[in-house]
CSV table of C-alpha atoms and ligand atoms in Angstrom, one decimal:
chain,number,residue,atom,x,y,z
A,1,MET,CA,-122.1,3.6,21.9
A,2,SER,CA,-125.0,1.5,20.5
A,3,TRP,CA,-128.6,2.7,20.7
A,4,ILE,CA,-129.3,0.0,23.3
A,5,ASP,CA,-126.7,1.5,25.6
A,6,GLU,CA,-128.2,4.9,25.1
A,7,LEU,CA,-131.7,3.6,25.7
A,8,SER,CA,-130.6,2.0,29.0
A,9,LYS,CA,-129.8,5.4,30.3
A,10,ILE,CA,-133.5,6.3,30.0
A,11,VAL,CA,-135.1,3.1,31.2
A,12,GLU,CA,-134.1,-0.5,32.2
A,13,VAL,CA,-133.6,-2.6,29.1
A,14,PHE,CA,-134.4,-6.3,29.0
A,15,PRO,CA,-133.1,-8.9,26.4
A,16,PRO,CA,-135.4,-10.6,23.9
A,17,SER,CA,-137.3,-13.6,25.1
A,18,ASP,CA,-140.1,-15.8,23.8
A,19,ALA,CA,-142.6,-14.1,26.2
A,20,TYR,CA,-142.4,-11.0,24.0
A,21,ARG,CA,-141.9,-12.7,20.7
A,22,PHE,CA,-145.3,-14.2,20.1
A,23,ASP,CA,-149.0,-13.4,20.7
A,24,GLU,CA,-151.9,-15.8,20.4
A,25,THR,CA,-152.1,-15.6,16.6
A,26,PRO,CA,-152.1,-19.2,15.3
A,27,PRO,CA,-148.5,-20.0,14.3
A,28,LEU,CA,-149.2,-20.8,10.6
A,29,VAL,CA,-150.3,-17.2,9.8
A,30,ALA,CA,-148.4,-15.3,12.6
A,31,PRO,CA,-145.8,-12.8,11.5
A,32,ARG,CA,-142.2,-13.8,12.0
A,33,ALA,CA,-140.6,-12.1,14.9
A,34,ALA,CA,-137.3,-10.3,14.5
A,35,GLU,CA,-134.3,-12.0,16.2
A,36,ASN,CA,-133.0,-8.8,17.8
A,37,PHE,CA,-135.2,-6.6,19.9
A,38,VAL,CA,-135.1,-5.3,23.4
A,39,VAL,CA,-137.9,-5.0,25.9
A,40,VAL,CA,-138.7,-1.9,28.0
A,41,LYS,CA,-141.3,-1.8,30.8
A,42,PRO,CA,-142.1,1.8,31.6
A,43,SER,CA,-144.2,2.6,34.7
A,44,ASN,CA,-145.8,5.9,33.6
A,45,SER,CA,-146.5,8.2,30.6
A,46,GLU,CA,-143.4,10.3,31.3
A,47,GLU,CA,-141.2,7.3,30.9
A,48,VAL,CA,-143.1,6.3,27.7
A,49,SER,CA,-142.6,9.9,26.5
A,50,ALA,CA,-138.8,9.7,27.0
A,51,ILE,CA,-138.6,6.3,25.2
A,52,LEU,CA,-140.6,7.5,22.2
A,53,LYS,CA,-138.7,10.8,21.9
A,54,PHE,CA,-135.5,8.8,21.8
A,55,ALA,CA,-136.9,6.2,19.4
A,56,ASN,CA,-138.3,8.9,17.1
A,57,GLU,CA,-135.0,10.8,16.9
A,58,LYS,CA,-133.2,7.6,16.0
A,59,SER,CA,-136.0,6.1,13.8
A,60,ILE,CA,-136.2,2.9,15.9
A,61,PRO,CA,-139.4,0.8,15.6
A,62,VAL,CA,-141.5,0.5,18.8
A,63,PHE,CA,-143.9,-2.4,19.2
A,64,MET,CA,-146.6,-2.0,21.9
A,65,ARG,CA,-147.5,-5.0,24.0
A,66,GLY,CA,-150.3,-5.5,26.5
A,67,GLY,CA,-151.3,-9.1,27.5
A,68,GLY,CA,-150.1,-10.6,24.2
A,69,THR,CA,-153.5,-12.3,23.7
A,70,GLY,CA,-154.1,-10.7,20.3
A,71,LEU,CA,-155.1,-12.9,17.4
A,72,SER,CA,-153.7,-10.7,14.5
A,73,GLY,CA,-150.0,-10.6,15.3
A,74,GLY,CA,-150.4,-6.9,16.3
A,75,ALA,CA,-147.9,-7.2,19.3
A,76,VAL,CA,-145.3,-9.2,17.5
A,77,PRO,CA,-142.0,-7.3,17.0
A,78,THR,CA,-141.5,-7.8,13.3
A,79,GLU,CA,-138.3,-5.7,13.0
A,80,GLU,CA,-135.3,-5.0,15.1
A,81,GLY,CA,-136.4,-2.4,17.7
A,82,ILE,CA,-138.1,-1.9,21.0
A,83,VAL,CA,-141.0,-3.9,22.6
A,84,LEU,CA,-142.8,-1.5,24.9
A,85,SER,CA,-144.6,-3.6,27.5
A,86,THR,CA,-147.3,-2.0,29.6
A,87,GLU,CA,-147.1,-4.6,32.3
A,88,LYS,CA,-146.0,-2.1,35.0
A,89,MET,CA,-148.7,0.4,34.2
A,90,THR,CA,-151.3,-1.2,36.5
A,91,GLU,CA,-152.6,1.7,38.6
A,92,LEU,CA,-156.4,1.4,39.0
A,93,GLU,CA,-158.9,3.6,40.8
A,94,VAL,CA,-162.6,3.2,40.8
A,95,ASP,CA,-164.7,6.4,41.0
A,96,ALA,CA,-168.0,4.7,42.0
A,97,ASP,CA,-170.0,8.0,42.1
A,98,ASN,CA,-169.3,8.7,38.5
A,99,ARG,CA,-169.3,5.0,37.5
A,100,VAL,CA,-165.8,5.0,36.0
A,101,ALA,CA,-162.5,3.3,36.5
A,102,ILE,CA,-159.3,5.1,35.8
A,103,CYS,CA,-156.9,2.5,34.6
A,104,GLY,CA,-153.2,2.3,33.6
A,105,ALA,CA,-152.8,0.6,30.2
A,106,GLY,CA,-151.5,-2.6,31.7
A,107,VAL,CA,-154.5,-3.3,34.0
A,108,THR,CA,-155.9,-6.7,33.0
A,109,LEU,CA,-159.5,-7.5,32.2
A,110,LYS,CA,-159.7,-9.6,35.3
A,111,GLN,CA,-158.3,-6.8,37.5
A,112,LEU,CA,-160.8,-4.4,36.1
A,113,ASP,CA,-163.7,-6.9,36.5
A,114,ASP,CA,-162.7,-7.6,40.1
A,115,ALA,CA,-162.3,-3.9,41.0
A,116,ALA,CA,-165.7,-3.0,39.5
A,117,PHE,CA,-167.3,-5.8,41.4
A,118,ARG,CA,-165.8,-4.7,44.7
A,119,HIS,CA,-167.5,-1.4,44.2
A,120,GLY,CA,-170.9,-2.9,43.3
A,121,LEU,CA,-170.4,-2.2,39.6
A,122,SER,CA,-169.5,-4.1,36.5
A,123,PHE,CA,-167.5,-3.9,33.3
A,124,PRO,CA,-169.9,-5.6,30.8
A,125,PRO,CA,-167.7,-6.4,27.8
A,126,HIS,CA,-166.0,-9.7,28.1
A,127,PRO,CA,-163.5,-10.3,25.3
A,128,GLY,CA,-162.6,-13.9,26.2
A,129,ALA,CA,-159.0,-13.7,27.5
A,130,GLU,CA,-158.9,-12.4,31.1
A,131,THR,CA,-155.2,-11.5,30.7
A,132,ALA,CA,-155.9,-9.0,28.0
A,133,THR,CA,-155.1,-5.5,29.1
A,134,VAL,CA,-157.1,-2.3,29.0
A,135,GLY,CA,-154.6,-0.8,26.5
A,136,GLY,CA,-154.8,-3.8,24.3
A,137,MET,CA,-158.6,-4.0,24.4
A,138,ILE,CA,-158.8,-0.3,23.5
A,139,ALA,CA,-156.2,-0.7,20.8
A,140,THR,CA,-158.1,-3.5,19.1
A,141,ASN,CA,-161.6,-2.2,20.0
A,142,ALA,CA,-162.3,-5.6,21.6
A,143,GLY,CA,-165.8,-7.1,21.6
A,144,GLY,CA,-166.9,-10.4,22.9
A,145,VAL,CA,-170.2,-12.2,23.6
A,146,ARG,CA,-172.0,-9.3,25.2
A,147,ALA,CA,-171.6,-6.8,22.4
A,148,LEU,CA,-175.2,-7.1,21.3
A,149,LYS,CA,-176.5,-5.6,24.5
A,150,TYR,CA,-173.5,-3.8,25.9
A,151,GLY,CA,-171.4,-2.8,22.8
A,152,THR,CA,-167.7,-3.0,22.2
A,153,MET,CA,-164.7,-1.4,24.0
A,154,ARG,CA,-165.4,1.8,22.0
A,155,ASN,CA,-168.6,2.3,24.0
A,156,TYR,CA,-166.7,2.2,27.3
A,157,VAL,CA,-163.7,4.6,26.8
A,158,LEU,CA,-164.5,8.1,28.0
A,159,SER,CA,-161.0,9.5,28.0
A,160,LEU,CA,-157.5,8.6,27.1
A,161,GLU,CA,-154.0,9.6,28.0
A,162,ALA,CA,-151.7,8.7,25.1
A,163,VAL,CA,-148.1,9.4,24.0
A,164,LEU,CA,-147.5,10.4,20.4
A,165,ALA,CA,-144.6,9.2,18.3
A,166,ASP,CA,-142.5,12.3,19.1
A,167,GLY,CA,-143.1,11.9,22.8
A,168,ARG,CA,-145.9,14.5,23.3
A,169,ILE,CA,-148.4,13.4,25.9
A,170,ILE,CA,-152.0,14.1,25.0
A,171,ASN,CA,-155.3,13.8,26.9
A,172,VAL,CA,-158.5,13.3,24.9
A,173,GLY,CA,-162.1,13.1,26.2
A,174,GLY,CA,-163.2,13.5,29.8
A,175,LYS,CA,-165.2,11.8,32.6
A,176,THR,CA,-168.4,12.5,30.6
A,177,ILE,CA,-170.7,10.2,28.6
A,178,LYS,CA,-171.4,13.0,26.1
A,179,ASN,CA,-168.7,14.6,24.0
A,180,SER,CA,-169.3,16.7,20.9
A,181,SER,CA,-166.2,18.7,20.8
A,182,GLY,CA,-164.7,18.6,17.4
A,183,TYR,CA,-163.1,15.6,15.6
A,184,SER,CA,-163.0,12.6,18.0
A,185,LEU,CA,-159.3,11.9,18.4
A,186,LEU,CA,-160.4,9.5,21.2
A,187,HIS,CA,-162.3,7.3,18.7
A,188,LEU,CA,-159.4,7.5,16.2
A,189,LEU,CA,-157.1,6.0,18.8
A,190,VAL,CA,-159.6,3.3,19.8
A,191,GLY,CA,-158.9,0.4,17.4
A,192,SER,CA,-155.7,1.9,16.1
A,193,GLU,CA,-153.7,-1.2,17.1
A,194,GLY,CA,-150.6,0.6,18.4
A,195,THR,CA,-149.9,2.4,15.1
A,196,LEU,CA,-150.9,6.0,16.1
A,197,ALA,CA,-149.9,6.4,19.7
A,198,VAL,CA,-149.2,4.5,22.9
A,199,ILE,CA,-152.2,4.5,25.2
A,200,THR,CA,-151.0,5.0,28.8
A,201,LYS,CA,-154.2,5.6,30.8
A,202,ALA,CA,-157.9,5.4,30.2
A,203,THR,CA,-161.2,6.4,31.9
A,204,ILE,CA,-163.5,3.4,31.5
A,205,ARG,CA,-167.2,3.5,31.9
A,206,LEU,CA,-168.7,1.0,34.4
A,207,PHE,CA,-172.3,-0.2,34.7
A,208,PRO,CA,-174.6,-1.4,37.5
A,209,GLN,CA,-174.0,-5.0,38.4
A,210,MET,CA,-175.8,-7.5,36.2
A,211,ARG,CA,-178.8,-9.3,37.5
A,212,ASP,CA,-179.5,-13.0,37.7
A,213,MET,CA,-179.0,-14.9,34.6
A,214,THR,CA,-181.2,-17.4,32.7
A,215,VAL,CA,-179.5,-19.5,30.0
A,216,LEU,CA,-181.4,-21.1,27.1
A,217,ALA,CA,-179.9,-23.8,24.8
A,218,ILE,CA,-181.9,-24.3,21.7
A,219,PRO,CA,-181.2,-26.8,18.8
A,220,PHE,CA,-182.7,-26.0,15.4
A,221,PRO,CA,-183.0,-28.3,12.3
A,222,THR,CA,-181.3,-25.8,10.1
A,223,MET,CA,-179.0,-22.7,10.3
A,224,GLU,CA,-181.7,-20.7,8.6
A,225,ASP,CA,-184.3,-21.7,11.3
A,226,ALA,CA,-181.8,-20.7,14.0
A,227,MET,CA,-181.0,-17.3,12.4
A,228,ASN,CA,-184.7,-16.5,11.9
A,229,CYS,CA,-185.0,-17.0,15.6
A,230,VAL,CA,-182.0,-14.7,16.3
A,231,VAL,CA,-183.6,-12.0,14.2
A,232,GLU,CA,-187.0,-12.3,15.9
A,233,VAL,CA,-185.6,-12.4,19.4
A,234,ALA,CA,-183.3,-9.4,18.9
A,235,ARG,CA,-186.3,-7.4,17.5
A,236,LYS,CA,-188.1,-7.8,20.8
A,237,MET,CA,-185.3,-7.7,23.4
A,238,LEU,CA,-181.5,-7.6,23.8
A,239,PRO,CA,-180.1,-10.8,25.4
A,240,MET,CA,-176.8,-10.4,27.2
A,241,ALA,CA,-175.4,-13.0,24.8
A,242,LEU,CA,-176.9,-14.6,21.7
A,243,GLU,CA,-174.4,-17.2,20.4
A,244,PHE,CA,-174.6,-19.8,17.6
A,245,MET,CA,-172.7,-23.0,17.0
A,246,GLU,CA,-172.9,-25.4,14.1
A,247,LYS,CA,-173.2,-29.0,15.1
A,248,ARG,CA,-169.5,-29.9,14.7
A,249,ALA,CA,-168.5,-27.0,16.9
A,250,VAL,CA,-170.9,-28.3,19.6
A,251,GLU,CA,-169.3,-31.8,19.4
A,252,ILE,CA,-165.8,-30.3,19.8
A,253,GLY,CA,-167.0,-28.2,22.8
A,254,GLU,CA,-168.5,-31.3,24.4
A,255,LYS,CA,-165.3,-33.4,23.9
A,256,VAL,CA,-163.0,-30.8,25.3
A,257,SER,CA,-165.2,-29.7,28.2
A,258,GLY,CA,-166.3,-33.2,29.2
A,259,GLU,CA,-169.8,-31.8,29.5
A,260,ARG,CA,-172.8,-33.0,27.5
A,261,TRP,CA,-174.7,-30.5,25.4
A,262,VAL,CA,-178.5,-30.6,25.5
A,263,SER,CA,-179.1,-32.3,22.2
A,264,ARG,CA,-177.2,-34.1,19.4
A,265,GLU,CA,-179.9,-33.3,16.9
A,266,GLY,CA,-180.0,-30.3,14.6
A,267,GLU,CA,-177.7,-28.4,12.2
A,268,ALA,CA,-177.4,-25.3,14.4
A,269,HIS,CA,-177.6,-24.5,18.1
A,270,LEU,CA,-178.3,-21.3,19.9
A,271,LEU,CA,-177.1,-20.3,23.4
A,272,MET,CA,-178.9,-17.3,24.8
A,273,VAL,CA,-178.2,-15.5,28.1
A,274,PHE,CA,-180.8,-13.2,29.7
A,275,GLU,CA,-180.7,-11.0,32.7
A,276,SER,CA,-184.5,-11.3,33.1
A,277,PHE,CA,-186.4,-14.6,33.4
A,278,ASP,CA,-189.5,-13.0,31.6
A,279,GLU,CA,-187.4,-12.2,28.6
A,280,ALA,CA,-186.0,-15.7,28.5
A,281,GLU,CA,-189.6,-17.1,28.7
A,282,GLU,CA,-190.6,-14.9,25.8
A,283,ALA,CA,-187.6,-15.9,23.7
A,284,ALA,CA,-188.3,-19.6,24.4
A,285,LYS,CA,-191.8,-19.1,23.0
A,286,ILE,CA,-190.4,-17.4,19.9
A,287,ALA,CA,-188.0,-20.2,19.4
A,288,GLN,CA,-190.7,-22.8,19.7
A,289,SER,CA,-192.9,-21.0,17.2
A,290,LEU,CA,-190.0,-20.9,14.7
A,291,GLY,CA,-189.3,-24.6,14.6
A,292,ALA,CA,-186.9,-25.2,17.5
A,293,ILE,CA,-186.3,-28.9,18.1
A,294,ASP,CA,-186.6,-28.2,21.9
A,295,VAL,CA,-185.8,-25.4,24.3
A,296,TYR,CA,-183.7,-26.1,27.4
A,297,ALA,CA,-183.7,-23.5,30.2
A,298,ALA,CA,-180.8,-23.5,32.7
A,299,THR,CA,-181.7,-21.5,35.8
A,300,THR,CA,-179.2,-22.9,38.3
A,301,LYS,CA,-175.6,-21.8,38.2
A,302,LYS,CA,-174.3,-25.3,37.9
A,303,ASP,CA,-176.4,-26.0,34.8
A,304,GLN,CA,-175.6,-22.7,33.3
A,305,ASP,CA,-171.9,-23.2,33.8
A,306,ARG,CA,-172.1,-26.6,32.1
A,307,LEU,CA,-173.6,-25.1,29.0
A,308,LEU,CA,-171.4,-22.1,28.9
A,309,LYS,CA,-168.4,-24.4,29.3
A,310,VAL,CA,-169.3,-26.3,26.1
A,311,ARG,CA,-169.4,-23.0,24.2
A,312,GLY,CA,-166.3,-21.6,25.9
A,313,MET,CA,-164.1,-24.6,25.2
A,314,ILE,CA,-164.6,-25.0,21.5
A,315,TYR,CA,-161.6,-22.9,20.6
A,316,GLU,CA,-159.4,-24.9,22.9
A,317,GLY,CA,-160.3,-28.0,21.0
A,318,LEU,CA,-159.5,-26.4,17.7
A,319,ARG,CA,-156.4,-24.4,18.6
A,320,LYS,CA,-153.9,-26.9,17.3
A,321,GLU,CA,-155.7,-27.8,14.1
A,322,VAL,CA,-156.6,-24.4,12.7
A,323,ILE,CA,-154.8,-22.3,10.1
A,324,GLU,CA,-156.2,-19.2,11.8
A,325,VAL,CA,-159.4,-17.7,13.4
A,326,LEU,CA,-161.4,-15.6,11.0
A,327,ASP,CA,-163.8,-13.1,12.5
A,328,ALA,CA,-165.7,-11.4,9.7
A,329,CYS,CA,-168.9,-9.6,10.8
A,330,VAL,CA,-172.0,-9.6,8.7
A,331,PRO,CA,-175.5,-8.1,9.3
A,332,PRO,CA,-177.1,-10.6,11.7
A,333,ALA,CA,-180.0,-11.4,9.2
A,334,LYS,CA,-177.3,-12.5,6.7
A,335,ILE,CA,-175.5,-15.0,8.9
A,336,ALA,CA,-177.3,-18.0,7.5
A,337,GLU,CA,-176.5,-17.0,3.9
A,338,TYR,CA,-172.9,-16.2,4.8
A,339,TRP,CA,-172.5,-19.5,6.6
A,340,ARG,CA,-174.0,-21.6,3.7
A,341,ARG,CA,-172.1,-19.8,1.0
A,342,SER,CA,-168.8,-19.9,3.0
A,343,ASN,CA,-169.2,-23.7,3.3
A,344,GLU,CA,-169.8,-24.0,-0.4
A,345,LEU,CA,-166.7,-22.0,-1.1
A,346,ALA,CA,-164.7,-24.0,1.4
A,347,GLU,CA,-165.9,-27.2,-0.3
A,348,GLU,CA,-164.6,-25.9,-3.7
A,349,TYR,CA,-161.2,-25.5,-2.1
A,350,GLY,CA,-161.4,-28.8,-0.2
A,351,ILE,CA,-161.2,-26.9,3.1
A,352,GLU,CA,-163.0,-27.9,6.3
A,353,LEU,CA,-164.4,-24.9,8.2
A,354,ILE,CA,-165.7,-25.1,11.7
A,355,THR,CA,-168.0,-22.1,12.6
A,356,TYR,CA,-169.6,-20.6,15.6
A,357,GLY,CA,-169.9,-17.0,16.9
A,358,HIS,CA,-171.8,-14.1,18.2
A,359,ALA,CA,-175.1,-14.4,16.3
A,360,GLY,CA,-176.6,-11.3,17.9
A,361,ASP,CA,-174.0,-9.0,16.5
A,362,GLY,CA,-173.2,-10.9,13.3
A,363,ASN,CA,-169.6,-11.7,14.3
A,364,VAL,CA,-168.8,-15.1,12.7
A,365,HIS,CA,-165.8,-17.0,13.9
A,366,GLN,CA,-164.7,-19.4,11.2
A,367,HIS,CA,-161.9,-21.9,11.7
A,368,PRO,CA,-160.3,-23.4,8.6
A,369,LEU,CA,-158.5,-26.6,9.5
A,370,VAL,CA,-155.0,-27.2,8.3
A,371,TYR,CA,-154.7,-29.4,5.1
A,372,GLU,CA,-151.9,-30.7,2.9
A,373,GLY,CA,-150.5,-27.9,0.8
A,374,TRP,CA,-152.7,-25.2,2.4
A,375,GLU,CA,-150.1,-22.4,1.7
A,376,LYS,CA,-150.9,-22.8,-2.1
A,377,SER,CA,-154.6,-22.1,-2.0
A,378,TYR,CA,-155.6,-20.9,1.4
A,379,PHE,CA,-155.0,-17.1,1.0
A,380,GLU,CA,-157.0,-17.0,-2.3
A,381,PHE,CA,-159.8,-18.8,-0.4
A,382,ARG,CA,-159.6,-16.3,2.5
A,383,LYS,CA,-159.8,-13.3,0.1
A,384,SER,CA,-162.9,-14.8,-1.5
A,385,LEU,CA,-164.5,-15.5,1.9
A,386,LEU,CA,-163.8,-12.0,3.2
A,387,SER,CA,-165.1,-10.5,-0.1
A,388,LEU,CA,-168.3,-12.4,0.4
A,389,ALA,CA,-168.7,-11.0,3.9
A,390,VAL,CA,-168.2,-7.4,2.5
A,391,SER,CA,-170.6,-8.1,-0.4
A,392,LEU,CA,-173.3,-9.0,2.2
A,393,GLY,CA,-172.8,-5.6,4.0
A,394,GLY,CA,-170.2,-6.8,6.4
A,395,VAL,CA,-166.6,-6.1,7.5
A,396,ILE,CA,-163.5,-8.2,7.4
A,397,SER,CA,-162.8,-8.1,11.2
A,398,GLY,CA,-165.4,-7.6,13.9
A,399,GLU,CA,-163.1,-7.7,16.9
A,400,HIS,CA,-159.7,-9.2,16.3
A,401,GLY,CA,-158.3,-6.4,14.2
A,402,ILE,CA,-156.1,-6.2,11.1
A,403,GLY,CA,-152.7,-6.4,12.8
A,404,ALA,CA,-150.1,-8.0,10.5
A,405,VAL,CA,-152.4,-10.6,9.0
A,406,LYS,CA,-155.2,-8.9,7.1
A,407,LEU,CA,-153.5,-5.9,5.4
A,408,SER,CA,-153.9,-7.2,1.9
A,409,GLU,CA,-157.6,-7.7,2.3
A,410,LEU,CA,-158.0,-4.2,3.9
A,411,GLU,CA,-156.0,-2.6,1.0
A,412,GLU,CA,-157.8,-4.5,-1.8
A,413,LEU,CA,-161.3,-4.4,-0.5
A,414,PHE,CA,-161.2,-0.8,0.8
A,415,PRO,CA,-158.5,1.0,-1.3
A,416,GLU,CA,-159.9,4.6,-0.6
A,417,GLN,CA,-160.2,4.0,3.1
A,418,PHE,CA,-156.7,2.4,3.2
A,419,GLU,CA,-155.2,5.4,1.5
A,420,LEU,CA,-156.9,7.7,4.1
A,421,MET,CA,-155.6,5.5,6.9
A,422,ARG,CA,-152.1,5.8,5.5
A,423,GLN,CA,-152.4,9.6,5.4
A,424,ILE,CA,-153.6,9.6,9.1
A,425,LYS,CA,-150.7,7.4,10.0
A,426,LEU,CA,-148.3,9.8,8.3
A,427,LEU,CA,-149.7,12.7,10.3
A,428,PHE,CA,-149.4,10.9,13.6
A,429,ASP,CA,-146.2,9.0,13.0
A,430,PRO,CA,-144.2,10.6,10.1
A,431,LYS,CA,-141.2,8.4,10.8
A,432,ASN,CA,-143.3,5.2,10.9
A,433,ILE,CA,-141.8,4.0,14.2
A,434,LEU,CA,-145.1,2.9,15.9
A,435,ASN,CA,-145.9,-0.7,15.2
A,436,PRO,CA,-144.6,-0.5,11.5
A,437,GLY,CA,-146.2,-2.8,9.1
A,438,LYS,CA,-149.4,-3.3,11.1
A,439,VAL,CA,-152.8,-2.2,9.8
A,440,VAL,CA,-151.3,0.0,7.0
A,441,ARG,CA,-148.4,-0.9,4.8
A,442,LYS,CA,-145.1,0.7,5.4
A,443,LEU,CA,-145.1,4.2,3.9
B,501,FAD,C1,-158.8,-17.5,24.1
B,501,FAD,C2,-159.0,-16.1,23.5
B,501,FAD,C3,-160.3,-15.6,23.4
B,501,FAD,C4,-160.4,-14.3,22.9
B,501,FAD,N1,-161.7,-13.8,22.8
B,501,FAD,C5,-161.9,-12.6,22.3
B,501,FAD,C6,-163.2,-12.0,22.2
B,501,FAD,O1,-164.2,-12.7,22.6
B,501,FAD,N2,-163.3,-10.8,21.7
B,501,FAD,C7,-162.3,-10.0,21.3
B,501,FAD,O2,-162.4,-8.9,20.9
B,501,FAD,N3,-161.0,-10.6,21.3
B,501,FAD,C8,-160.8,-11.8,21.8
B,501,FAD,N4,-159.5,-12.3,21.9
B,501,FAD,C9,-158.4,-11.5,21.3
B,501,FAD,C10,-157.7,-10.7,22.4
B,501,FAD,O3,-157.9,-11.1,23.7
B,501,FAD,C11,-158.0,-9.2,22.2
B,501,FAD,O4,-157.6,-8.7,20.9
B,501,FAD,C12,-157.5,-8.3,23.3
B,501,FAD,O5,-158.1,-7.0,23.1
B,501,FAD,C13,-155.9,-8.1,23.2
B,501,FAD,O6,-155.5,-7.4,24.3
B,501,FAD,P1,-154.0,-7.6,24.8
B,501,FAD,O7,-153.7,-6.8,26.0
B,501,FAD,O8,-153.6,-9.0,24.9
B,501,FAD,O9,-153.2,-7.0,23.5
B,501,FAD,P2,-151.9,-7.4,22.8
B,501,FAD,O10,-152.1,-8.7,22.1
B,501,FAD,O11,-150.7,-7.3,23.6
B,501,FAD,O12,-151.9,-6.3,21.6
B,501,FAD,C14,-152.9,-6.2,20.7
B,501,FAD,C15,-152.7,-4.9,19.9
B,501,FAD,O13,-152.9,-3.8,20.7
B,501,FAD,C16,-151.7,-3.0,20.7
B,501,FAD,N5,-151.5,-2.5,22.0
B,501,FAD,C17,-151.4,-3.1,23.2
B,501,FAD,N6,-151.3,-2.3,24.2
B,501,FAD,C18,-151.3,-1.0,23.7
B,501,FAD,C19,-151.2,0.3,24.2
B,501,FAD,N7,-151.1,0.5,25.5
B,501,FAD,N8,-151.2,1.3,23.4
B,501,FAD,C20,-151.3,1.2,22.0
B,501,FAD,N9,-151.4,-0.1,21.5
B,501,FAD,C21,-151.4,-1.1,22.3
B,501,FAD,C22,-150.6,-3.9,20.2
B,501,FAD,O14,-149.5,-3.3,19.6
B,501,FAD,C23,-151.3,-4.8,19.3
B,501,FAD,O15,-151.4,-4.2,18.0
B,501,FAD,C24,-159.3,-13.6,22.4
B,501,FAD,C25,-158.0,-14.1,22.5
B,501,FAD,C26,-157.9,-15.4,23.0
B,501,FAD,C27,-156.5,-15.9,23.1
């Protein structure tokens, strides 16, 4: 009897299909999916436990999959094995008195947002793709435009139910904000990208609903001027979002959205979102004192949506032309230097880079465009670029994760940490069945 026949006695088994073969990683750098894999869709942790126990005994690789919106190839089944989809794990309960939601791993960002809203609460992080799941967002420690004020996924996970490689079910954390009870296994699992355990359930912290928004759009003559403004504003207040776009990114956003941005002048543009009009007013004054070409305030929802759409559609316009999306994170005061030196480096390699990102938290999204013969020189360029980010006090990924695409850089730039990560992986998953070949190299 084949292992697939044996597995189908535990859970319904589905054949491979494209829906489980790819994620949103740009195809040129995405890992190649195995031809032969099967898909299982457990409904609860007991079923997950039985599947993992079986897979562990037989040493069969298991690839966790949430919404498949990841940008680092993390959910791609790179070997013959089992894709474990959390799509049926969608139970969701809001405990409004304790401001938490108890979510199955497969609950989507949209479902969580809507449920929080119905209870007069909100889930502040907004990592872009609404079909991303709670399990996937935790596994990648997702961020997004609101991280400056509201933090990343890590700041929202109070407890986790997870299944270990050998099938043991563990519960870590509680419904409390504080927890100082030994090593934090919870925070080890956050950001572990499916390599240490399968997350099956999470208690997620909710916040009071956000107040009215004011949006500012501010063009600056140079990136340095714009970033001086970012530093000064963030010293005095925390906007809900503080985004930057270089001029070319704005032009692409305009083209795809069909909306007009506020100005065609200036090398760099800021988009700030505030929950208080007074703060917006103060930020506008700071911008004016630091050389802004102009300051445009959008107070009506229609005007705000128009501006946010330009920023929101840039990636759509680039999607088919990029080699990949890089997301190094540098100290915010170093963004201008990183941007300028990145462009110089790109010029040396004859590469066109389009850049925008989360200025408030230093997360820079760089989009190298495809060029003739890119395979020959691109990866050397990428290594130099990420080394530059690290030399400025940054990290190689702010929110997209290592997945299958940035292992070499992690290993080369942080050899001691990489070795420790391998040891941790060995402890959690001695047979290397959980998402093998992701984050750390095969042991
Ligand atoms: C248009 C667009 C915009 C985006 N914007 C942002 C953004 O602003 N900020 C940001 O951070 N990201 C962003 N992303 C990336 C992506 O949405 C996030 O990485 C998201 O957290 C992935 O969630 P997912 O459910 O789709 O996970 P998947 O892609 O399915 O999986 C991602 C990783 O998590 C693992 N995993 C999934 N579920 C589990 C589980 N239950 N237990 C253990 N491991 C699991 C997988 O094995 C994989 O390694 C964007 C993506 C797109 C396409």
